[in-house]
């Protein structure tokens, strides 16, 4: 399950479904990034652009690459503090003062279940291997996952 969840987190990292987020500052504060600090005044409108933030090379190794296991193990758990698809870190909690997606846990859980469901029913082949004809796949009912389909047992008639 950890790997399936990591798959979902990595998808949300590379393609955040809500790319732009806006907020108006409730008070003066300093906004710091890796090497700069910005003075924000109360009432100013801020915009976050997630596709850019989620590819920060100072946070994510090889940020353009889809790394299935990126959010696994200790380091992966730490990275969840930087996964911002829901208007706040994945480790944050939505509340009346923290306007994060109220369904962020159910969203990732449901997505994980859908991914697991698909993976159980899809056949993968290495590139370069002979391809199984589509007609054969239809006939053998791939979703009957018990059966391994090869050219030999594929009866096309
Ligand atoms: C991939 C799917 C989803 C994404 C990317 C997403 C993302 C977001 C984001 C970015 C916000 C903050 C919006 C803002 O700036 O004000 C938000 C808020 C919210 N989301 Fe989601 N969401 C998703 C699915 C869902 C689902 C399925 C539900 C409900 C079942 C839900 C319920 C809410 C609620 C109630 C809020 C408002 C929270 C508040 O106003 O304090 N979201 N979501």
mmCIF file with all atom_site columns, C-alpha atoms and ligand atoms in Angstrom:
data_model
loop_
_atom_site.group_PDB
_atom_site.id
_atom_site.type_symbol
_atom_site.label_atom_id
_atom_site.label_alt_id
_atom_site.label_comp_id
_atom_site.label_asym_id
_atom_site.label_entity_id
_atom_site.label_seq_id
_atom_site.pdbx_PDB_ins_code
_atom_site.Cartn_x
_atom_site.Cartn_y
_atom_site.Cartn_z
_atom_site.occupancy
_atom_site.B_iso_or_equiv
_atom_site.pdbx_formal_charge
_atom_site.auth_seq_id
_atom_site.auth_comp_id
_atom_site.auth_asym_id
_atom_site.auth_atom_id
_atom_site.pdbx_PDB_model_num
ATOM   1   C  CA  . UNK A 1 1   ? 0.000   0.000   0.000   1.00 0.00 ? 1   UNK A CA  1
ATOM   2   C  CA  . UNK A 1 2   ? 2.895   2.360   0.749   1.00 0.00 ? 2   UNK A CA  1
ATOM   3   C  CA  . UNK A 1 3   ? 4.082   2.104   -2.863  1.00 0.00 ? 3   UNK A CA  1
ATOM   4   C  CA  . UNK A 1 4   ? 0.589   2.611   -4.275  1.00 0.00 ? 4   UNK A CA  1
ATOM   5   C  CA  . UNK A 1 5   ? 0.154   5.710   -2.114  1.00 0.00 ? 5   UNK A CA  1
ATOM   6   C  CA  . UNK A 1 6   ? 3.535   6.958   -3.243  1.00 0.00 ? 6   UNK A CA  1
ATOM   7   C  CA  . UNK A 1 7   ? 2.340   6.528   -6.842  1.00 0.00 ? 7   UNK A CA  1
ATOM   8   C  CA  . UNK A 1 8   ? -0.668  8.742   -6.063  1.00 0.00 ? 8   UNK A CA  1
ATOM   9   C  CA  . UNK A 1 9   ? 1.436   11.372  -4.261  1.00 0.00 ? 9   UNK A CA  1
ATOM   10  C  CA  . UNK A 1 10  ? 3.933   11.446  -7.116  1.00 0.00 ? 10  UNK A CA  1
ATOM   11  C  CA  . UNK A 1 11  ? 1.096   11.930  -9.624  1.00 0.00 ? 11  UNK A CA  1
ATOM   12  C  CA  . UNK A 1 12  ? -0.299  14.810  -7.548  1.00 0.00 ? 12  UNK A CA  1
ATOM   13  C  CA  . UNK A 1 13  ? 3.194   16.299  -7.310  1.00 0.00 ? 13  UNK A CA  1
ATOM   14  C  CA  . UNK A 1 14  ? 3.829   16.287  -11.052 1.00 0.00 ? 14  UNK A CA  1
ATOM   15  C  CA  . UNK A 1 15  ? 0.268   17.206  -12.084 1.00 0.00 ? 15  UNK A CA  1
ATOM   16  C  CA  . UNK A 1 16  ? -1.391  19.128  -9.258  1.00 0.00 ? 16  UNK A CA  1
ATOM   17  C  CA  . UNK A 1 17  ? -5.097  19.239  -10.265 1.00 0.00 ? 17  UNK A CA  1
ATOM   18  C  CA  . UNK A 1 18  ? -5.471  22.783  -8.857  1.00 0.00 ? 18  UNK A CA  1
ATOM   19  C  CA  . UNK A 1 19  ? -2.350  24.546  -10.141 1.00 0.00 ? 19  UNK A CA  1
ATOM   20  C  CA  . UNK A 1 20  ? -3.032  28.101  -8.906  1.00 0.00 ? 20  UNK A CA  1
ATOM   21  C  CA  . UNK A 1 21  ? -3.924  29.054  -5.386  1.00 0.00 ? 21  UNK A CA  1
ATOM   22  C  CA  . UNK A 1 22  ? -4.715  32.502  -4.076  1.00 0.00 ? 22  UNK A CA  1
ATOM   23  C  CA  . UNK A 1 23  ? -4.905  33.941  -0.585  1.00 0.00 ? 23  UNK A CA  1
ATOM   24  C  CA  . UNK A 1 24  ? -5.042  37.376  0.991   1.00 0.00 ? 24  UNK A CA  1
ATOM   25  C  CA  . UNK A 1 25  ? -2.628  38.030  3.864   1.00 0.00 ? 25  UNK A CA  1
ATOM   26  C  CA  . UNK A 1 26  ? -4.442  38.355  7.190   1.00 0.00 ? 26  UNK A CA  1
ATOM   27  C  CA  . UNK A 1 27  ? -1.454  40.088  8.799   1.00 0.00 ? 27  UNK A CA  1
ATOM   28  C  CA  . UNK A 1 28  ? 2.029   41.385  8.021   1.00 0.00 ? 28  UNK A CA  1
ATOM   29  C  CA  . UNK A 1 29  ? 4.548   38.578  7.886   1.00 0.00 ? 29  UNK A CA  1
ATOM   30  C  CA  . UNK A 1 30  ? 7.820   37.475  6.342   1.00 0.00 ? 30  UNK A CA  1
ATOM   31  C  CA  . UNK A 1 31  ? 7.663   34.816  3.665   1.00 0.00 ? 31  UNK A CA  1
ATOM   32  C  CA  . UNK A 1 32  ? 10.941  32.971  3.327   1.00 0.00 ? 32  UNK A CA  1
ATOM   33  C  CA  . UNK A 1 33  ? 12.133  30.708  0.559   1.00 0.00 ? 33  UNK A CA  1
ATOM   34  C  CA  . UNK A 1 34  ? 15.514  28.937  0.342   1.00 0.00 ? 34  UNK A CA  1
ATOM   35  C  CA  . UNK A 1 35  ? 17.616  32.054  -0.095  1.00 0.00 ? 35  UNK A CA  1
ATOM   36  C  CA  . UNK A 1 36  ? 15.250  35.043  0.088   1.00 0.00 ? 36  UNK A CA  1
ATOM   37  C  CA  . UNK A 1 37  ? 12.799  36.632  2.494   1.00 0.00 ? 37  UNK A CA  1
ATOM   38  C  CA  . UNK A 1 38  ? 9.802   38.648  1.287   1.00 0.00 ? 38  UNK A CA  1
ATOM   39  C  CA  . UNK A 1 39  ? 7.948   41.171  3.431   1.00 0.00 ? 39  UNK A CA  1
ATOM   40  C  CA  . UNK A 1 40  ? 4.210   40.638  2.998   1.00 0.00 ? 40  UNK A CA  1
ATOM   41  C  CA  . UNK A 1 41  ? 1.737   43.310  4.082   1.00 0.00 ? 41  UNK A CA  1
ATOM   42  C  CA  . UNK A 1 42  ? -1.724  42.624  5.467   1.00 0.00 ? 42  UNK A CA  1
ATOM   43  C  CA  . UNK A 1 43  ? -4.328  42.550  2.675   1.00 0.00 ? 43  UNK A CA  1
ATOM   44  C  CA  . UNK A 1 44  ? -1.895  41.710  -0.127  1.00 0.00 ? 44  UNK A CA  1
ATOM   45  C  CA  . UNK A 1 45  ? -3.002  39.040  -2.575  1.00 0.00 ? 45  UNK A CA  1
ATOM   46  C  CA  . UNK A 1 46  ? -0.652  36.086  -2.862  1.00 0.00 ? 46  UNK A CA  1
ATOM   47  C  CA  . UNK A 1 47  ? -0.635  33.463  -5.575  1.00 0.00 ? 47  UNK A CA  1
ATOM   48  C  CA  . UNK A 1 48  ? 1.056   30.082  -5.417  1.00 0.00 ? 48  UNK A CA  1
ATOM   49  C  CA  . UNK A 1 49  ? 1.813   28.178  -8.605  1.00 0.00 ? 49  UNK A CA  1
ATOM   50  C  CA  . UNK A 1 50  ? 2.094   24.536  -7.642  1.00 0.00 ? 50  UNK A CA  1
ATOM   51  C  CA  . UNK A 1 51  ? 3.547   22.948  -10.788 1.00 0.00 ? 51  UNK A CA  1
ATOM   52  C  CA  . UNK A 1 52  ? 6.627   25.119  -10.252 1.00 0.00 ? 52  UNK A CA  1
ATOM   53  C  CA  . UNK A 1 53  ? 6.905   24.615  -6.487  1.00 0.00 ? 53  UNK A CA  1
ATOM   54  C  CA  . UNK A 1 54  ? 6.450   20.858  -6.845  1.00 0.00 ? 54  UNK A CA  1
ATOM   55  C  CA  . UNK A 1 55  ? 9.495   20.746  -9.128  1.00 0.00 ? 55  UNK A CA  1
ATOM   56  C  CA  . UNK A 1 56  ? 11.856  22.523  -6.762  1.00 0.00 ? 56  UNK A CA  1
ATOM   57  C  CA  . UNK A 1 57  ? 15.230  20.781  -7.284  1.00 0.00 ? 57  UNK A CA  1
ATOM   58  C  CA  . UNK A 1 58  ? 16.323  21.819  -3.777  1.00 0.00 ? 58  UNK A CA  1
ATOM   59  C  CA  . UNK A 1 59  ? 13.538  19.680  -2.350  1.00 0.00 ? 59  UNK A CA  1
ATOM   60  C  CA  . UNK A 1 60  ? 12.900  16.919  -4.908  1.00 0.00 ? 60  UNK A CA  1
ATOM   61  C  CA  . UNK A 1 61  ? 15.734  14.905  -6.458  1.00 0.00 ? 61  UNK A CA  1
ATOM   62  C  CA  . UNK A 1 62  ? 15.372  14.705  -10.240 1.00 0.00 ? 62  UNK A CA  1
ATOM   63  C  CA  . UNK A 1 63  ? 12.165  16.737  -10.031 1.00 0.00 ? 63  UNK A CA  1
ATOM   64  C  CA  . UNK A 1 64  ? 11.047  16.166  -13.631 1.00 0.00 ? 64  UNK A CA  1
ATOM   65  C  CA  . UNK A 1 65  ? 11.221  12.405  -13.264 1.00 0.00 ? 65  UNK A CA  1
ATOM   66  C  CA  . UNK A 1 66  ? 8.252   10.299  -12.139 1.00 0.00 ? 66  UNK A CA  1
ATOM   67  C  CA  . UNK A 1 67  ? 9.769   8.315   -9.265  1.00 0.00 ? 67  UNK A CA  1
ATOM   68  C  CA  . UNK A 1 68  ? 7.309   5.691   -8.082  1.00 0.00 ? 68  UNK A CA  1
ATOM   69  C  CA  . UNK A 1 69  ? 8.989   5.187   -4.694  1.00 0.00 ? 69  UNK A CA  1
ATOM   70  C  CA  . UNK A 1 70  ? 9.688   8.883   -4.007  1.00 0.00 ? 70  UNK A CA  1
ATOM   71  C  CA  . UNK A 1 71  ? 7.256   9.087   -1.062  1.00 0.00 ? 71  UNK A CA  1
ATOM   72  C  CA  . UNK A 1 72  ? 8.210   5.814   0.616   1.00 0.00 ? 72  UNK A CA  1
ATOM   73  C  CA  . UNK A 1 73  ? 10.452  5.125   3.621   1.00 0.00 ? 73  UNK A CA  1
ATOM   74  C  CA  . UNK A 1 74  ? 11.677  7.755   6.092   1.00 0.00 ? 74  UNK A CA  1
ATOM   75  C  CA  . UNK A 1 75  ? 12.820  10.256  3.467   1.00 0.00 ? 75  UNK A CA  1
ATOM   76  C  CA  . UNK A 1 76  ? 9.535   9.897   1.601   1.00 0.00 ? 76  UNK A CA  1
ATOM   77  C  CA  . UNK A 1 77  ? 7.518   10.622  4.741   1.00 0.00 ? 77  UNK A CA  1
ATOM   78  C  CA  . UNK A 1 78  ? 9.607   13.755  5.287   1.00 0.00 ? 78  UNK A CA  1
ATOM   79  C  CA  . UNK A 1 79  ? 8.876   14.869  1.704   1.00 0.00 ? 79  UNK A CA  1
ATOM   80  C  CA  . UNK A 1 80  ? 5.126   14.837  2.434   1.00 0.00 ? 80  UNK A CA  1
ATOM   81  C  CA  . UNK A 1 81  ? 5.771   18.125  4.261   1.00 0.00 ? 81  UNK A CA  1
ATOM   82  C  CA  . UNK A 1 82  ? 6.470   19.599  0.809   1.00 0.00 ? 82  UNK A CA  1
ATOM   83  C  CA  . UNK A 1 83  ? 3.589   18.040  -1.138  1.00 0.00 ? 83  UNK A CA  1
ATOM   84  C  CA  . UNK A 1 84  ? 1.144   20.910  -1.625  1.00 0.00 ? 84  UNK A CA  1
ATOM   85  C  CA  . UNK A 1 85  ? -1.620  19.670  -3.951  1.00 0.00 ? 85  UNK A CA  1
ATOM   86  C  CA  . UNK A 1 86  ? -4.358  20.548  -1.459  1.00 0.00 ? 86  UNK A CA  1
ATOM   87  C  CA  . UNK A 1 87  ? -3.489  24.139  -0.594  1.00 0.00 ? 87  UNK A CA  1
ATOM   88  C  CA  . UNK A 1 88  ? -1.139  23.110  2.186   1.00 0.00 ? 88  UNK A CA  1
ATOM   89  C  CA  . UNK A 1 89  ? 1.260   20.300  2.975   1.00 0.00 ? 89  UNK A CA  1
ATOM   90  C  CA  . UNK A 1 90  ? 0.038   16.712  2.883   1.00 0.00 ? 90  UNK A CA  1
ATOM   91  C  CA  . UNK A 1 91  ? 0.976   16.523  6.575   1.00 0.00 ? 91  UNK A CA  1
ATOM   92  C  CA  . UNK A 1 92  ? -1.180  19.557  7.446   1.00 0.00 ? 92  UNK A CA  1
ATOM   93  C  CA  . UNK A 1 93  ? -4.684  19.449  8.910   1.00 0.00 ? 93  UNK A CA  1
ATOM   94  C  CA  . UNK A 1 94  ? -7.605  21.426  7.486   1.00 0.00 ? 94  UNK A CA  1
ATOM   95  C  CA  . UNK A 1 95  ? -9.269  23.665  10.055  1.00 0.00 ? 95  UNK A CA  1
ATOM   96  C  CA  . UNK A 1 96  ? -11.226 26.920  10.179  1.00 0.00 ? 96  UNK A CA  1
ATOM   97  C  CA  . UNK A 1 97  ? -7.925  28.819  10.075  1.00 0.00 ? 97  UNK A CA  1
ATOM   98  C  CA  . UNK A 1 98  ? -6.177  26.449  7.649   1.00 0.00 ? 98  UNK A CA  1
ATOM   99  C  CA  . UNK A 1 99  ? -8.065  26.391  4.365   1.00 0.00 ? 99  UNK A CA  1
ATOM   100 C  CA  . UNK A 1 100 ? -6.791  23.097  3.032   1.00 0.00 ? 100 UNK A CA  1
ATOM   101 C  CA  . UNK A 1 101 ? -8.810  20.536  1.085   1.00 0.00 ? 101 UNK A CA  1
ATOM   102 C  CA  . UNK A 1 102 ? -11.167 19.055  3.646   1.00 0.00 ? 102 UNK A CA  1
ATOM   103 C  CA  . UNK A 1 103 ? -11.134 15.730  1.806   1.00 0.00 ? 103 UNK A CA  1
ATOM   104 C  CA  . UNK A 1 104 ? -7.405  15.339  1.280   1.00 0.00 ? 104 UNK A CA  1
ATOM   105 C  CA  . UNK A 1 105 ? -7.175  12.011  3.132   1.00 0.00 ? 105 UNK A CA  1
ATOM   106 C  CA  . UNK A 1 106 ? -10.182 10.483  1.399   1.00 0.00 ? 106 UNK A CA  1
ATOM   107 C  CA  . UNK A 1 107 ? -8.979  11.763  -1.979  1.00 0.00 ? 107 UNK A CA  1
ATOM   108 C  CA  . UNK A 1 108 ? -5.586  10.057  -1.697  1.00 0.00 ? 108 UNK A CA  1
ATOM   109 C  CA  . UNK A 1 109 ? -7.095  6.891   -0.217  1.00 0.00 ? 109 UNK A CA  1
ATOM   110 C  CA  . UNK A 1 110 ? -9.716  6.596   -2.963  1.00 0.00 ? 110 UNK A CA  1
ATOM   111 C  CA  . UNK A 1 111 ? -7.099  7.287   -5.639  1.00 0.00 ? 111 UNK A CA  1
ATOM   112 C  CA  . UNK A 1 112 ? -4.859  4.575   -4.126  1.00 0.00 ? 112 UNK A CA  1
ATOM   113 C  CA  . UNK A 1 113 ? -7.721  2.077   -4.256  1.00 0.00 ? 113 UNK A CA  1
ATOM   114 C  CA  . UNK A 1 114 ? -8.431  2.927   -7.894  1.00 0.00 ? 114 UNK A CA  1
ATOM   115 C  CA  . UNK A 1 115 ? -4.740  2.549   -8.800  1.00 0.00 ? 115 UNK A CA  1
ATOM   116 C  CA  . UNK A 1 116 ? -4.546  -0.808  -6.969  1.00 0.00 ? 116 UNK A CA  1
ATOM   117 C  CA  . UNK A 1 117 ? -7.715  -1.958  -8.760  1.00 0.00 ? 117 UNK A CA  1
ATOM   118 C  CA  . UNK A 1 118 ? -6.266  -1.044  -12.156 1.00 0.00 ? 118 UNK A CA  1
ATOM   119 C  CA  . UNK A 1 119 ? -2.875  -2.627  -11.426 1.00 0.00 ? 119 UNK A CA  1
ATOM   120 C  CA  . UNK A 1 120 ? -4.549  -5.919  -10.569 1.00 0.00 ? 120 UNK A CA  1
ATOM   121 C  CA  . UNK A 1 121 ? -6.259  -6.000  -13.945 1.00 0.00 ? 121 UNK A CA  1
ATOM   122 C  CA  . UNK A 1 122 ? -3.727  -4.626  -16.394 1.00 0.00 ? 122 UNK A CA  1
ATOM   123 C  CA  . UNK A 1 123 ? -1.062  -6.695  -18.025 1.00 0.00 ? 123 UNK A CA  1
ATOM   124 C  CA  . UNK A 1 124 ? 2.356   -5.111  -18.453 1.00 0.00 ? 124 UNK A CA  1
ATOM   125 C  CA  . UNK A 1 125 ? 4.958   -6.153  -20.981 1.00 0.00 ? 125 UNK A CA  1
ATOM   126 C  CA  . UNK A 1 126 ? 8.521   -4.984  -21.417 1.00 0.00 ? 126 UNK A CA  1
ATOM   127 C  CA  . UNK A 1 127 ? 9.136   -2.913  -24.521 1.00 0.00 ? 127 UNK A CA  1
ATOM   128 C  CA  . UNK A 1 128 ? 10.514  -5.087  -27.287 1.00 0.00 ? 128 UNK A CA  1
ATOM   129 C  CA  . UNK A 1 129 ? 8.494   -8.163  -26.379 1.00 0.00 ? 129 UNK A CA  1
ATOM   130 C  CA  . UNK A 1 130 ? 6.039   -9.456  -29.001 1.00 0.00 ? 130 UNK A CA  1
ATOM   131 C  CA  . UNK A 1 131 ? 2.709   -7.732  -28.660 1.00 0.00 ? 131 UNK A CA  1
ATOM   132 C  CA  . UNK A 1 132 ? -0.451  -9.671  -27.951 1.00 0.00 ? 132 UNK A CA  1
ATOM   133 C  CA  . UNK A 1 133 ? -3.129  -8.867  -30.529 1.00 0.00 ? 133 UNK A CA  1
ATOM   134 C  CA  . UNK A 1 134 ? -5.967  -6.692  -29.277 1.00 0.00 ? 134 UNK A CA  1
ATOM   135 C  CA  . UNK A 1 135 ? -8.545  -9.182  -30.515 1.00 0.00 ? 135 UNK A CA  1
ATOM   136 C  CA  . UNK A 1 136 ? -6.913  -11.811 -28.329 1.00 0.00 ? 136 UNK A CA  1
ATOM   137 C  CA  . UNK A 1 137 ? -6.982  -9.552  -25.287 1.00 0.00 ? 137 UNK A CA  1
ATOM   138 C  CA  . UNK A 1 138 ? -10.691 -8.948  -25.849 1.00 0.00 ? 138 UNK A CA  1
ATOM   139 C  CA  . UNK A 1 139 ? -11.432 -12.626 -26.261 1.00 0.00 ? 139 UNK A CA  1
ATOM   140 C  CA  . UNK A 1 140 ? -9.477  -13.768 -23.195 1.00 0.00 ? 140 UNK A CA  1
ATOM   141 C  CA  . UNK A 1 141 ? -11.114 -11.180 -20.932 1.00 0.00 ? 141 UNK A CA  1
ATOM   142 C  CA  . UNK A 1 142 ? -8.053  -9.644  -19.346 1.00 0.00 ? 142 UNK A CA  1
ATOM   143 C  CA  . UNK A 1 143 ? -9.979  -8.608  -16.285 1.00 0.00 ? 143 UNK A CA  1
ATOM   144 C  CA  . UNK A 1 144 ? -10.077 -12.287 -15.367 1.00 0.00 ? 144 UNK A CA  1
ATOM   145 C  CA  . UNK A 1 145 ? -6.684  -11.717 -13.738 1.00 0.00 ? 145 UNK A CA  1
ATOM   146 C  CA  . UNK A 1 146 ? -6.143  -15.375 -12.789 1.00 0.00 ? 146 UNK A CA  1
ATOM   147 C  CA  . UNK A 1 147 ? -5.280  -16.246 -16.373 1.00 0.00 ? 147 UNK A CA  1
ATOM   148 C  CA  . UNK A 1 148 ? -1.904  -15.477 -17.895 1.00 0.00 ? 148 UNK A CA  1
ATOM   149 C  CA  . UNK A 1 149 ? -2.276  -14.758 -21.602 1.00 0.00 ? 149 UNK A CA  1
ATOM   150 C  CA  . UNK A 1 150 ? 0.375   -15.721 -24.099 1.00 0.00 ? 150 UNK A CA  1
ATOM   151 C  CA  . UNK A 1 151 ? 0.482   -16.212 -27.845 1.00 0.00 ? 151 UNK A CA  1
ATOM   152 C  CA  . UNK A 1 152 ? 0.276   -19.960 -27.252 1.00 0.00 ? 152 UNK A CA  1
ATOM   153 C  CA  . UNK A 1 153 ? -2.952  -20.064 -25.237 1.00 0.00 ? 153 UNK A CA  1
ATOM   154 C  CA  . UNK A 1 154 ? -4.636  -17.261 -27.120 1.00 0.00 ? 154 UNK A CA  1
ATOM   155 C  CA  . UNK A 1 155 ? -7.265  -18.877 -29.328 1.00 0.00 ? 155 UNK A CA  1
ATOM   156 C  CA  . UNK A 1 156 ? -8.355  -16.514 -32.024 1.00 0.00 ? 156 UNK A CA  1
ATOM   157 C  CA  . UNK A 1 157 ? -11.284 -17.917 -33.886 1.00 0.00 ? 157 UNK A CA  1
HETATM 158 C  C1  . LIG B 2 .   ? -7.962  15.465  -6.595  1.00 0.00 ? 1   LIG B C1  1
HETATM 159 C  C2  . LIG B 2 .   ? -9.047  15.978  -6.033  1.00 0.00 ? 1   LIG B C2  1
HETATM 160 C  C3  . LIG B 2 .   ? -9.057  17.249  -5.230  1.00 0.00 ? 1   LIG B C3  1
HETATM 161 C  C4  . LIG B 2 .   ? -8.197  18.296  -5.236  1.00 0.00 ? 1   LIG B C4  1
HETATM 162 C  C5  . LIG B 2 .   ? -6.952  18.496  -6.090  1.00 0.00 ? 1   LIG B C5  1
HETATM 163 C  C6  . LIG B 2 .   ? -8.665  19.246  -4.247  1.00 0.00 ? 1   LIG B C6  1
HETATM 164 C  C7  . LIG B 2 .   ? -8.016  20.435  -3.952  1.00 0.00 ? 1   LIG B C7  1
HETATM 165 C  C8  . LIG B 2 .   ? -8.520  21.387  -3.103  1.00 0.00 ? 1   LIG B C8  1
HETATM 166 C  C9  . LIG B 2 .   ? -7.934  22.670  -2.892  1.00 0.00 ? 1   LIG B C9  1
HETATM 167 C  C10 . LIG B 2 .   ? -6.692  23.191  -3.580  1.00 0.00 ? 1   LIG B C10 1
HETATM 168 C  C11 . LIG B 2 .   ? -8.697  23.324  -1.988  1.00 0.00 ? 1   LIG B C11 1
HETATM 169 C  C12 . LIG B 2 .   ? -8.483  24.728  -1.444  1.00 0.00 ? 1   LIG B C12 1
HETATM 170 C  C13 . LIG B 2 .   ? -9.256  25.698  -2.323  1.00 0.00 ? 1   LIG B C13 1
HETATM 171 C  C14 . LIG B 2 .   ? -8.982  27.114  -1.921  1.00 0.00 ? 1   LIG B C14 1
HETATM 172 O  O1  . LIG B 2 .   ? -7.962  27.681  -2.298  1.00 0.00 ? 1   LIG B O1  1
HETATM 173 O  O2  . LIG B 2 .   ? -9.806  27.670  -1.220  1.00 0.00 ? 1   LIG B O2  1
HETATM 174 C  C15 . LIG B 2 .   ? -9.779  22.461  -1.635  1.00 0.00 ? 1   LIG B C15 1
HETATM 175 C  C16 . LIG B 2 .   ? -10.765 22.773  -0.747  1.00 0.00 ? 1   LIG B C16 1
HETATM 176 C  C17 . LIG B 2 .   ? -11.776 21.943  -0.403  1.00 0.00 ? 1   LIG B C17 1
HETATM 177 N  N1  . LIG B 2 .   ? -11.982 20.647  -0.842  1.00 0.00 ? 1   LIG B N1  1
HETATM 178 FE FE1 . LIG B 2 .   ? -10.832 19.665  -2.184  1.00 0.00 ? 1   LIG B FE1 1
HETATM 179 N  N2  . LIG B 2 .   ? -9.793  18.760  -3.664  1.00 0.00 ? 1   LIG B N2  1
HETATM 180 C  C18 . LIG B 2 .   ? -10.075 17.556  -4.235  1.00 0.00 ? 1   LIG B C18 1
HETATM 181 C  C19 . LIG B 2 .   ? -11.141 16.729  -3.938  1.00 0.00 ? 1   LIG B C19 1
HETATM 182 C  C20 . LIG B 2 .   ? -12.099 17.001  -2.980  1.00 0.00 ? 1   LIG B C20 1
HETATM 183 C  C21 . LIG B 2 .   ? -13.212 16.135  -2.658  1.00 0.00 ? 1   LIG B C21 1
HETATM 184 C  C22 . LIG B 2 .   ? -13.485 14.783  -3.320  1.00 0.00 ? 1   LIG B C22 1
HETATM 185 C  C23 . LIG B 2 .   ? -13.922 16.764  -1.692  1.00 0.00 ? 1   LIG B C23 1
HETATM 186 C  C24 . LIG B 2 .   ? -15.165 16.335  -0.962  1.00 0.00 ? 1   LIG B C24 1
HETATM 187 C  C25 . LIG B 2 .   ? -15.597 15.081  -0.904  1.00 0.00 ? 1   LIG B C25 1
HETATM 188 C  C26 . LIG B 2 .   ? -13.250 18.020  -1.391  1.00 0.00 ? 1   LIG B C26 1
HETATM 189 C  C27 . LIG B 2 .   ? -13.670 18.914  -0.447  1.00 0.00 ? 1   LIG B C27 1
HETATM 190 C  C28 . LIG B 2 .   ? -13.111 20.153  -0.252  1.00 0.00 ? 1   LIG B C28 1
HETATM 191 C  C29 . LIG B 2 .   ? -13.679 21.165  0.640   1.00 0.00 ? 1   LIG B C29 1
HETATM 192 C  C30 . LIG B 2 .   ? -14.942 21.037  1.478   1.00 0.00 ? 1   LIG B C30 1
HETATM 193 C  C31 . LIG B 2 .   ? -12.844 22.285  0.535   1.00 0.00 ? 1   LIG B C31 1
HETATM 194 C  C32 . LIG B 2 .   ? -13.012 23.637  1.214   1.00 0.00 ? 1   LIG B C32 1
HETATM 195 C  C33 . LIG B 2 .   ? -12.262 23.716  2.500   1.00 0.00 ? 1   LIG B C33 1
HETATM 196 C  C34 . LIG B 2 .   ? -12.472 25.075  3.112   1.00 0.00 ? 1   LIG B C34 1
HETATM 197 O  O3  . LIG B 2 .   ? -13.089 25.936  2.511   1.00 0.00 ? 1   LIG B O3  1
HETATM 198 O  O4  . LIG B 2 .   ? -11.988 25.274  4.213   1.00 0.00 ? 1   LIG B O4  1
HETATM 199 N  N3  . LIG B 2 .   ? -12.135 18.120  -2.188  1.00 0.00 ? 1   LIG B N3  1
HETATM 200 N  N4  . LIG B 2 .   ? -9.650  21.261  -2.319  1.00 0.00 ? 1   LIG B N4  1
#
